[in-house]
Amino acid sequence: MNTDALYDKFTRKAIVGLESSKNIYTADMFSDCLLFDIGDPGYYEMSRLLSNWRDSIPTLFSELMRSIAECYSYETSDLPSSMWPKTGFLFRKASRRLGCVVLWPNLKYSPLDDRKDNVVFSALRMVQENGLDAFQLVWLANDDESELNDHIASCNEAFSHKGVEYISALDWFSQMFGNDETSKLKDVAAMLRMKGRSVQRITTAPLPSKLELLRFQSDMRSSYKSEIMKKTENRLVEKGFDPDDLEIIKSNLVANERCEVLFGGKDFAESLLASEWRFRLNFLSENIEQTGTVAGYIKSVEQLMFGLLTLWADKGLEAAFGAGSKREPLTSAFIEKKKRDASLGALQHLFASWKYSYFNEQIYDPRLKRNKVRELLWNCLDDFLDNTRNGKFHKSNFKDLGAVAAIRDCVFDIAYILLGSICLDEMQLDTLNSWKPVDNLEFHYYEAMRSSLNQQLDDNGCGPIKKAHFFADGRQSERGFWIIALGYSIGEAVLVAQHYCKLPEGLSFDEQLALVDKMIKRYIQSDCANSDIPSLIDAYQLYESYGNRCVSL
């Protein structure tokens, strides 16, 4: 069944609608006149665009569903309701007479909300008044959102026996049309999101404050381990790396977590983080010249190689920088003296050229096929230099985001090879470990909690406290949300000091709990504003998705 034209029509109408909204809804010229307002003009424009987009998509998607259903010979008809005149329809599937309506995921459409205007009760009326076998609430949601899937399952358990069924759009397509049509829908949805963001031309991004950069650094660390590292390995296989060599390199990286240095406090890590921040902000548009991003990537590679070179200072090796340069002992003084000569090209020769084997054959893991690894490292550095330096960097502008992404890939390829291939003694490993990130992010989360709880204790007044208890609520931990609270009594008054926090993305529940546990223990043991409380608390209550338990301090 060829339904491509129907998807094209759906996409075209959605984008045309967004473009029309973009032309109409300009920035709010009066926003600066509102007393105490903190939204900037872009915020108001984006809010209006999103509102219009969310109003229009259910209608357009309902049209698409109905058109494809008719292509598959399902009998359809209009809904007999003024509540959903355009966002749903009736249809027959085998012997069942069904209805459906397209909705955005929202608590309002949950059985937990018993207001009279709740969609569930309208759907129940639709079933009863029109003799339907079932009425389906089709949620515009991805299947990989576990919390939403759990919510849909609980809704179905509550109402499916009464004829109201909750189902995601992807599941609806799968049940109605099969896997091929569902795959098409996923591709169209991804493409439409990208096109929509491009037309919208507005994105939200936090200001690069110290805390936001620490959060971004933490996210990058998680992303590297879960995604970037695997993609790097796949590229290196394509470039001809021997699987056995790649396994040795990977084991070195993982065993000592050497990749952590890429997200620490050294100069190369700061350059990489800055370019990653810019890359994230600019990936939707090719209108901004990207030399600043590329320069940061170049700088990070050069700084990383120079930093690694210092690990062999005063180790009895020799080095030279530049063609015809005399070999000299690689001492700390020599490195400092030759810092200006240690360009990326000179470092490439020192680390990867056979002419400098007197140095580079001594630094790589002896288990590796060193000549081959050296050759492949040379090729990676050669590609990187060719794509970024000389005429291309100084005379041409970088606007092609695909080219910038390729340069970014080269950075991670080079870092992976270097960090995983070098052979380090215990002292060198200690130095490398000192380059890894200090967990400043944990300190910031703790400081926010300490300040919040102590301020509430001070505001609620002093007095002898006879009872106190602590609890941590992680039932929203899938989204990183936690409530940390201290309950206590002063006289007849029962008071609660609460702190809400959102932990970094990418942490498992156990990792989140470990962070929360450290924060609570440190607070109770050393920083609580009221000296009565620590002696009253020797444990805290932990609430999680699967129940609750007592955790000892």
Coordinates of C-alpha atoms in Angstrom, one line a residue:
M1 CA 0.0 0.0 0.0
N2 CA 1.6 3.3 -1.1
T3 CA 0.6 6.0 1.3
D4 CA 3.6 8.3 0.8
A5 CA 1.4 11.1 -0.8
L6 CA -0.8 11.2 2.4
Y7 CA 2.3 11.6 4.6
D8 CA 3.6 14.4 2.3
K9 CA 0.2 16.2 2.5
F10 CA 0.2 15.9 6.3
T11 CA 3.7 17.3 6.6
R12 CA 3.1 20.0 4.1
K13 CA 0.0 21.3 5.8
A14 CA 1.7 21.2 9.2
I15 CA 4.7 23.2 8.0
V16 CA 2.6 25.7 6.1
G17 CA 0.5 26.3 9.2
L18 CA 3.6 26.9 11.3
E19 CA 5.1 29.2 8.7
S20 CA 1.8 31.2 8.7
S21 CA 2.0 31.4 12.5
K22 CA 5.6 32.5 12.3
N23 CA 4.6 35.4 10.0
I24 CA 1.7 36.5 12.3
Y25 CA 3.2 36.0 15.8
T26 CA 6.1 38.4 16.0
A27 CA 7.8 39.1 19.3
D28 CA 5.7 40.9 22.0
M29 CA 6.8 44.5 21.8
F30 CA 5.2 45.2 25.2
S31 CA 7.0 42.5 27.1
D32 CA 9.5 44.9 28.6
C33 CA 6.7 47.0 29.9
L34 CA 5.4 44.3 32.3
L35 CA 6.3 44.9 35.9
F36 CA 8.3 41.9 37.3
D37 CA 8.1 40.0 34.0
I38 CA 11.1 37.7 33.3
G39 CA 10.2 36.4 29.8
D40 CA 12.2 37.7 26.9
P41 CA 10.6 38.5 23.5
G42 CA 11.6 35.2 22.1
Y43 CA 9.8 33.4 24.9
Y44 CA 6.4 35.0 24.0
E45 CA 6.9 34.3 20.3
M46 CA 7.8 30.7 21.0
S47 CA 4.8 30.2 23.4
R48 CA 2.4 31.4 20.7
L49 CA 3.9 29.2 18.0
L50 CA 3.8 26.1 20.2
S51 CA 0.2 26.8 21.2
N52 CA -0.8 27.1 17.6
W53 CA 1.2 24.0 16.7
R54 CA -0.4 21.9 19.4
D55 CA -3.9 23.1 18.5
S56 CA -3.4 22.2 14.8
I57 CA -1.5 18.8 14.9
P58 CA -4.3 16.7 16.4
T59 CA -6.7 17.8 13.6
L60 CA -4.1 17.2 10.9
F61 CA -3.0 13.8 12.4
S62 CA -6.6 12.7 12.6
E63 CA -7.0 13.5 8.9
L64 CA -3.9 11.4 8.2
M65 CA -5.2 8.4 10.3
R66 CA -8.6 8.5 8.6
S67 CA -7.1 8.8 5.1
I68 CA -4.8 5.8 5.6
A69 CA -7.6 3.8 7.2
E70 CA -9.7 4.4 4.1
C71 CA -6.8 3.3 1.9
Y72 CA -6.8 0.1 3.9
S73 CA -10.5 -0.3 3.2
Y74 CA -11.7 0.6 6.7
E75 CA -15.2 2.1 6.8
T76 CA -15.1 5.6 8.5
S77 CA -17.5 8.3 9.4
D78 CA -17.6 11.6 11.4
L79 CA -17.9 11.7 15.1
P80 CA -21.5 12.6 16.3
S81 CA -20.1 15.1 18.8
S82 CA -19.4 18.9 18.9
M83 CA -16.6 18.3 21.4
W84 CA -14.3 16.7 18.8
P85 CA -15.5 17.9 15.4
K86 CA -12.2 17.5 13.6
T87 CA -9.8 15.5 15.8
G88 CA -11.4 12.1 15.7
F89 CA -13.7 9.8 13.7
L90 CA -15.7 6.5 13.8
F91 CA -14.6 3.3 12.1
R92 CA -15.3 -0.4 11.8
K93 CA -12.6 -3.0 12.4
A94 CA -13.8 -6.5 11.7
S95 CA -17.1 -6.7 13.6
R96 CA -16.3 -4.0 16.1
R97 CA -17.7 -0.4 15.8
L98 CA -15.1 1.9 17.2
G99 CA -14.3 5.6 17.6
C100 CA -11.1 7.5 18.3
V101 CA -9.8 11.0 19.1
V102 CA -6.3 12.3 18.9
L103 CA -4.9 13.9 22.1
W104 CA -1.6 15.3 23.5
P105 CA -0.5 13.4 26.7
N106 CA -1.8 15.3 29.7
L107 CA -2.9 14.6 33.2
K108 CA -6.2 16.2 32.3
Y109 CA -7.0 13.1 30.2
S110 CA -6.3 10.7 33.1
P111 CA -8.8 8.9 35.3
L112 CA -7.1 10.6 38.2
D113 CA -8.9 13.8 37.3
D114 CA -12.6 13.6 38.0
R115 CA -13.7 17.0 36.7
K116 CA -16.9 16.9 34.6
D117 CA -15.1 18.2 31.5
N118 CA -12.7 15.3 31.7
V119 CA -12.2 13.5 28.3
V120 CA -12.7 10.1 29.9
F121 CA -16.3 10.9 30.8
S122 CA -17.0 12.4 27.4
A123 CA -15.6 9.2 25.9
L124 CA -17.8 7.1 28.2
R125 CA -20.8 9.1 27.0
M126 CA -19.7 8.5 23.4
V127 CA -19.7 4.7 24.0
Q128 CA -23.1 4.7 25.8
E129 CA -25.0 7.1 23.4
N130 CA -23.7 5.6 20.1
G131 CA -23.5 1.9 20.8
L132 CA -19.8 1.7 20.3
D133 CA -17.8 -1.3 21.2
A134 CA -14.9 1.0 22.4
F135 CA -13.7 4.5 22.1
Q136 CA -10.0 5.0 21.8
L137 CA -8.0 8.0 23.2
V138 CA -5.0 8.1 20.9
W139 CA -2.1 9.8 22.6
L140 CA 0.6 11.6 20.5
A141 CA 3.5 10.0 22.3
N142 CA 6.7 7.9 21.6
D143 CA 6.6 4.3 22.7
D144 CA 10.0 4.7 24.5
E145 CA 8.6 7.0 27.3
S146 CA 8.3 4.4 30.1
E147 CA 6.5 6.6 32.6
L148 CA 3.8 7.5 30.0
N149 CA 3.5 3.8 29.0
D150 CA 2.9 2.9 32.6
H151 CA 0.3 5.7 32.9
I152 CA -1.5 4.5 29.8
A153 CA -1.5 0.9 31.2
S154 CA -3.0 2.1 34.4
C155 CA -5.6 4.1 32.5
N156 CA -6.5 1.0 30.4
E157 CA -6.8 -1.1 33.6
A158 CA -9.2 1.5 35.0
F159 CA -11.5 2.1 32.0
S160 CA -11.0 -0.5 29.2
H161 CA -13.8 -2.7 30.7
K162 CA -16.1 0.3 30.3
G163 CA -15.2 0.8 26.7
V164 CA -12.6 3.5 26.9
E165 CA -9.2 2.5 25.7
Y166 CA -5.9 4.5 25.9
I167 CA -3.4 3.8 23.1
S168 CA -0.3 5.6 21.8
A169 CA -0.4 6.8 18.2
L170 CA 2.4 4.3 17.2
D171 CA 0.5 1.4 18.8
W172 CA -2.7 2.5 17.0
F173 CA -0.8 2.4 13.6
S174 CA 0.7 -0.9 14.4
Q175 CA -2.6 -2.5 15.3
M176 CA -4.4 -1.0 12.3
F177 CA -1.8 -1.1 9.5
G178 CA 1.2 -3.2 10.6
N179 CA 4.9 -2.5 11.1
D180 CA 5.8 -1.0 7.7
E181 CA 3.3 1.8 8.2
T182 CA 4.4 2.4 11.8
S183 CA 8.1 2.7 10.6
K184 CA 7.0 5.3 8.1
L185 CA 5.2 7.2 10.8
K186 CA 8.3 7.3 13.0
D187 CA 10.4 8.6 10.1
V188 CA 7.8 11.2 9.2
A189 CA 7.6 12.3 12.8
A190 CA 11.4 12.7 13.2
M191 CA 11.5 14.7 9.9
L192 CA 8.6 16.9 10.9
R193 CA 10.2 17.7 14.2
M194 CA 13.4 18.8 12.5
K195 CA 11.5 20.8 9.8
G196 CA 9.3 22.4 12.4
R197 CA 12.2 23.5 14.6
S198 CA 13.9 24.9 11.5
V199 CA 10.8 27.0 10.6
Q200 CA 10.3 28.0 14.2
R201 CA 13.8 29.4 14.3
I202 CA 13.7 29.7 18.1
T203 CA 15.2 27.4 20.7
T204 CA 15.6 27.5 24.4
A205 CA 19.0 27.3 26.1
P206 CA 20.2 28.2 29.6
L207 CA 22.8 30.9 30.0
P208 CA 26.2 29.3 30.5
S209 CA 26.4 30.0 34.2
K210 CA 28.8 28.0 36.3
L211 CA 26.0 25.6 37.5
E212 CA 24.6 25.1 34.0
L213 CA 28.1 24.3 32.6
L214 CA 28.6 21.8 35.4
R215 CA 25.3 20.2 34.5
F216 CA 26.2 20.2 30.8
Q217 CA 29.6 18.6 31.7
S218 CA 27.8 15.9 33.6
D219 CA 25.4 15.3 30.7
M220 CA 28.4 15.1 28.3
R221 CA 30.1 12.5 30.5
S222 CA 26.9 10.4 30.5
S223 CA 26.4 10.9 26.7
Y224 CA 30.0 9.8 26.0
K225 CA 29.7 6.5 27.9
S226 CA 26.2 5.7 26.6
E227 CA 26.4 6.9 23.0
I228 CA 29.6 8.7 21.7
M229 CA 32.0 6.0 22.7
K230 CA 30.1 3.3 20.7
K231 CA 29.8 5.5 17.6
T232 CA 33.6 6.2 17.9
E233 CA 34.4 2.5 18.0
N234 CA 32.2 1.8 14.9
R235 CA 34.0 4.6 13.0
L236 CA 37.4 3.2 13.9
V237 CA 36.4 -0.2 12.7
E238 CA 35.4 1.3 9.4
K239 CA 38.8 3.1 9.2
G240 CA 40.6 -0.2 9.5
F241 CA 41.4 -0.8 13.1
D242 CA 42.2 -4.3 14.0
P243 CA 39.5 -5.7 16.3
D244 CA 42.1 -7.1 18.8
D245 CA 43.8 -3.7 19.0
L246 CA 40.5 -1.9 19.4
E247 CA 39.6 -4.3 22.3
I248 CA 42.9 -3.5 24.1
I249 CA 42.4 0.3 23.6
K250 CA 38.8 0.0 24.9
S251 CA 39.9 -2.0 27.9
N252 CA 42.5 0.7 28.8
L253 CA 39.9 3.4 28.5
V254 CA 37.3 1.5 30.6
A255 CA 39.6 0.1 33.2
N256 CA 41.0 3.4 34.3
E257 CA 38.1 5.5 33.0
R258 CA 40.6 7.6 31.1
C259 CA 37.9 9.2 29.0
E260 CA 36.8 11.1 32.1
V261 CA 39.7 13.5 31.5
L262 CA 37.8 14.9 28.4
F263 CA 35.3 16.4 30.8
G264 CA 37.5 17.5 33.6
G265 CA 39.1 20.9 34.4
K266 CA 42.2 20.8 32.1
D267 CA 42.6 23.3 29.3
F268 CA 41.7 20.8 26.5
A269 CA 38.5 19.7 28.4
E270 CA 37.4 23.4 28.7
S271 CA 38.0 23.9 25.0
L272 CA 36.1 20.8 24.1
L273 CA 33.2 21.7 26.4
A274 CA 32.9 25.1 25.0
S275 CA 32.7 23.8 21.4
E276 CA 30.2 21.1 22.4
W277 CA 28.0 23.9 24.0
R278 CA 28.2 25.9 20.7
F279 CA 27.6 22.8 18.6
R280 CA 24.4 22.0 20.6
L281 CA 23.1 25.5 20.2
N282 CA 23.7 25.8 16.5
F283 CA 22.9 22.3 15.1
L284 CA 19.5 23.5 13.8
S285 CA 20.8 26.2 11.6
E286 CA 23.5 26.6 9.0
N287 CA 23.1 30.4 8.9
I288 CA 25.7 31.0 11.7
E289 CA 29.4 30.8 10.7
Q290 CA 31.0 28.0 12.8
T291 CA 34.7 29.0 12.9
G292 CA 34.4 29.5 16.7
T293 CA 33.2 26.0 17.2
V294 CA 35.8 24.5 14.9
A295 CA 38.6 26.5 16.5
G296 CA 37.7 25.1 19.9
Y297 CA 37.8 21.5 18.5
I298 CA 41.3 22.2 17.0
K299 CA 42.5 23.7 20.2
S300 CA 41.2 20.8 22.3
V301 CA 43.2 18.3 20.2
E302 CA 46.4 20.3 20.3
Q303 CA 46.0 20.9 24.1
L304 CA 45.3 17.2 24.7
M305 CA 48.3 16.0 22.8
F306 CA 50.6 18.6 24.5
G307 CA 49.1 17.6 27.9
L308 CA 49.8 13.9 27.3
L309 CA 53.3 14.8 26.2
T310 CA 54.0 16.1 29.7
L311 CA 53.4 12.7 31.1
W312 CA 56.8 11.5 29.7
A313 CA 58.7 14.5 30.9
D314 CA 61.9 13.5 32.8
K315 CA 61.4 9.8 31.9
G316 CA 64.6 9.4 29.9
L317 CA 63.0 9.9 26.4
E318 CA 64.0 12.3 23.7
A319 CA 61.9 14.5 21.4
A320 CA 62.1 17.2 18.7
F321 CA 59.6 19.6 17.2
G322 CA 59.7 20.4 13.5
A323 CA 61.7 19.1 10.5
G324 CA 65.4 19.2 11.0
S325 CA 65.2 19.9 14.7
K326 CA 67.7 18.3 17.0
R327 CA 66.7 15.5 19.4
E328 CA 66.9 16.6 23.0
P329 CA 66.1 15.0 26.3
L330 CA 62.4 15.4 27.0
T331 CA 62.6 17.3 30.3
S332 CA 60.0 19.6 31.9
A333 CA 62.4 22.5 31.0
F334 CA 62.6 21.4 27.4
I335 CA 58.8 21.2 27.1
E336 CA 58.4 24.7 28.6
K337 CA 61.0 26.1 26.3
K338 CA 59.5 24.5 23.1
K339 CA 55.9 25.2 24.0
R340 CA 55.6 27.7 21.1
D341 CA 57.0 25.1 18.6
A342 CA 54.6 22.3 19.7
S343 CA 52.0 23.0 17.0
L344 CA 49.4 20.3 16.1
G345 CA 51.5 19.4 13.0
A346 CA 54.7 19.0 15.1
L347 CA 52.8 16.9 17.7
Q348 CA 51.3 14.7 14.9
H349 CA 54.8 13.8 13.8
L350 CA 56.0 13.2 17.3
F351 CA 53.1 10.9 18.2
A352 CA 52.5 9.1 14.9
S353 CA 55.4 9.4 12.4
W354 CA 57.8 6.5 12.0
K355 CA 60.6 9.1 11.8
Y356 CA 60.0 9.8 15.5
S357 CA 59.8 6.1 16.5
Y358 CA 62.6 6.8 19.1
F359 CA 59.9 8.5 21.1
N360 CA 56.5 7.1 20.0
E361 CA 57.5 3.4 20.1
Q362 CA 58.1 3.9 23.8
I363 CA 54.7 5.3 24.8
Y364 CA 52.2 2.9 23.3
D365 CA 50.8 -0.3 24.9
P366 CA 53.3 -3.1 23.8
R367 CA 50.3 -5.5 23.2
L368 CA 49.2 -3.3 20.3
K369 CA 50.4 -3.7 16.7
R370 CA 52.1 -0.4 17.2
N371 CA 53.0 0.3 13.6
K372 CA 49.4 -0.1 12.5
V373 CA 48.0 1.9 15.3
R374 CA 50.5 4.7 14.6
E375 CA 49.6 4.7 10.9
L376 CA 45.9 4.9 11.7
L377 CA 46.4 7.7 14.2
W378 CA 48.5 9.6 11.6
N379 CA 45.6 9.2 9.1
C380 CA 43.0 10.5 11.6
L381 CA 45.2 13.5 12.4
D382 CA 45.9 14.1 8.7
D383 CA 42.2 14.1 7.9
F384 CA 41.6 16.4 10.9
L385 CA 44.3 18.9 9.8
D386 CA 43.1 18.8 6.2
N387 CA 39.5 19.6 7.1
T388 CA 40.3 22.3 9.6
R389 CA 43.6 24.1 9.1
N390 CA 45.5 26.3 6.6
G391 CA 43.4 27.7 3.7
K392 CA 40.2 26.1 4.8
F393 CA 40.4 27.6 8.3
H394 CA 41.8 31.0 7.5
K395 CA 40.1 31.8 4.2
S396 CA 36.8 29.9 4.2
N397 CA 33.8 30.1 6.4
F398 CA 32.3 27.0 8.1
K399 CA 28.5 26.9 7.6
D400 CA 28.1 23.3 6.6
L401 CA 27.0 21.6 9.9
G402 CA 27.7 18.2 8.3
A403 CA 31.4 19.3 8.0
V404 CA 31.4 20.6 11.6
A405 CA 29.9 17.3 12.8
A406 CA 32.6 15.4 10.9
I407 CA 35.3 17.5 12.5
R408 CA 33.7 16.8 15.9
D409 CA 33.8 13.0 15.1
C410 CA 37.5 13.3 14.3
V411 CA 38.1 14.9 17.7
F412 CA 36.5 12.0 19.5
D413 CA 38.3 9.4 17.3
I414 CA 41.8 11.0 18.0
A415 CA 41.1 11.3 21.7
Y416 CA 39.9 7.6 21.9
I417 CA 43.1 6.3 20.1
L418 CA 45.5 8.4 22.2
L419 CA 43.9 7.9 25.6
G420 CA 43.4 4.1 25.0
S421 CA 46.7 3.4 23.3
I422 CA 49.3 4.9 25.6
C423 CA 51.0 2.8 28.3
L424 CA 51.3 4.5 31.6
D425 CA 53.0 3.6 34.9
E426 CA 51.5 4.2 38.3
M427 CA 52.8 7.8 38.6
Q428 CA 51.6 8.7 35.2
L429 CA 48.1 7.2 35.9
D430 CA 48.0 9.3 39.1
T431 CA 48.7 12.4 37.1
L432 CA 46.1 11.5 34.5
N433 CA 43.5 10.8 37.2
S434 CA 44.1 14.3 38.7
W435 CA 42.8 15.7 35.3
K436 CA 39.5 14.0 35.8
P437 CA 36.5 16.1 36.8
V438 CA 36.1 17.0 40.5
D439 CA 32.4 16.4 41.4
N440 CA 31.6 20.1 41.8
L441 CA 28.1 19.3 40.6
E442 CA 27.5 17.3 43.7
F443 CA 28.7 20.3 45.8
H444 CA 26.3 22.6 44.0
Y445 CA 23.3 20.3 44.6
Y446 CA 24.3 20.0 48.2
E447 CA 24.7 23.7 48.7
A448 CA 21.2 24.4 47.2
M449 CA 19.7 21.8 49.6
R450 CA 21.6 23.0 52.6
S451 CA 20.7 26.6 52.0
S452 CA 17.0 25.9 51.3
L453 CA 16.4 23.7 54.4
N454 CA 18.4 25.9 56.8
Q455 CA 16.6 29.0 55.5
Q456 CA 13.2 27.4 56.3
L457 CA 14.4 26.3 59.7
D458 CA 15.5 29.9 60.5
D459 CA 12.2 31.3 59.1
N460 CA 10.1 28.9 61.3
G461 CA 11.8 30.1 64.4
C462 CA 13.9 28.5 67.1
G463 CA 12.8 26.4 70.0
P464 CA 13.5 23.0 71.5
I465 CA 12.8 20.2 69.0
K466 CA 11.7 16.9 70.5
K467 CA 10.8 15.0 67.4
A468 CA 12.2 15.1 63.9
H469 CA 12.3 12.8 60.8
F470 CA 13.9 13.0 57.4
F471 CA 12.6 11.6 54.1
A472 CA 13.6 11.5 50.4
D473 CA 10.9 11.1 47.8
G474 CA 12.3 9.6 44.6
R475 CA 9.1 8.4 43.0
Q476 CA 9.7 10.8 40.1
S477 CA 13.3 9.7 39.7
E478 CA 12.8 8.6 36.1
R479 CA 12.7 12.3 35.3
G480 CA 15.4 13.2 37.9
F481 CA 12.9 14.9 40.3
W482 CA 13.4 14.4 44.1
I483 CA 11.8 15.9 47.2
I484 CA 14.0 16.0 50.3
A485 CA 12.2 17.0 53.4
L486 CA 12.7 17.5 57.1
G487 CA 9.7 17.2 59.4
Y488 CA 10.0 18.4 63.0
S489 CA 7.9 19.7 65.9
I490 CA 8.3 22.9 68.0
G491 CA 5.9 22.8 70.9
E492 CA 2.5 21.9 69.4
A493 CA 3.4 23.0 65.9
V494 CA 4.4 20.4 63.3
L495 CA 6.6 21.9 60.6
V496 CA 8.2 20.7 57.4
A497 CA 11.2 22.1 55.6
Q498 CA 11.2 20.9 51.9
H499 CA 13.7 21.1 49.1
Y500 CA 12.9 20.2 45.5
C501 CA 15.7 19.3 43.1
K502 CA 16.2 17.9 39.6
L503 CA 19.3 15.7 39.3
P504 CA 21.4 15.4 36.2
E505 CA 20.1 13.5 33.2
G506 CA 21.4 10.0 32.5
L507 CA 21.8 8.8 36.1
S508 CA 20.2 5.5 37.0
F509 CA 18.1 5.3 40.2
D510 CA 20.9 3.8 42.2
E511 CA 23.3 6.7 41.0
Q512 CA 20.7 9.3 42.0
L513 CA 20.1 7.7 45.3
A514 CA 23.9 7.6 46.0
L515 CA 24.0 11.3 45.4
V516 CA 20.9 12.0 47.5
D517 CA 22.3 9.8 50.3
K518 CA 25.6 11.7 50.4
M519 CA 23.7 15.0 50.6
I520 CA 21.4 13.9 53.4
K521 CA 24.2 12.4 55.5
R522 CA 26.5 15.4 55.1
Y523 CA 23.6 17.7 56.1
I524 CA 22.6 15.8 59.2
Q525 CA 26.1 15.2 60.4
S526 CA 27.6 18.7 59.9
D527 CA 25.4 21.4 58.5
C528 CA 21.9 21.4 60.0
A529 CA 20.9 24.8 61.3
N530 CA 19.3 23.4 64.4
S531 CA 21.7 21.5 66.8
D532 CA 18.8 19.5 68.3
I533 CA 18.0 17.7 65.1
P534 CA 21.1 15.5 64.4
S535 CA 20.7 13.6 67.7
L536 CA 17.1 12.9 66.9
I537 CA 17.7 11.3 63.5
D538 CA 19.6 8.1 62.8
A539 CA 17.8 7.1 59.6
Y540 CA 15.6 8.5 56.8
Q541 CA 12.6 7.2 55.0
L542 CA 13.1 6.6 51.2
Y543 CA 10.1 6.6 48.9
E544 CA 10.5 5.1 45.5
S545 CA 8.4 3.7 42.7
Y546 CA 8.2 0.2 44.2
G547 CA 7.5 1.2 47.8
N548 CA 9.4 2.7 50.7
R549 CA 12.2 1.6 53.1
C550 CA 14.2 3.0 55.9
V551 CA 17.8 3.9 55.2
S552 CA 20.3 4.2 58.1
L553 CA 22.5 7.2 58.5

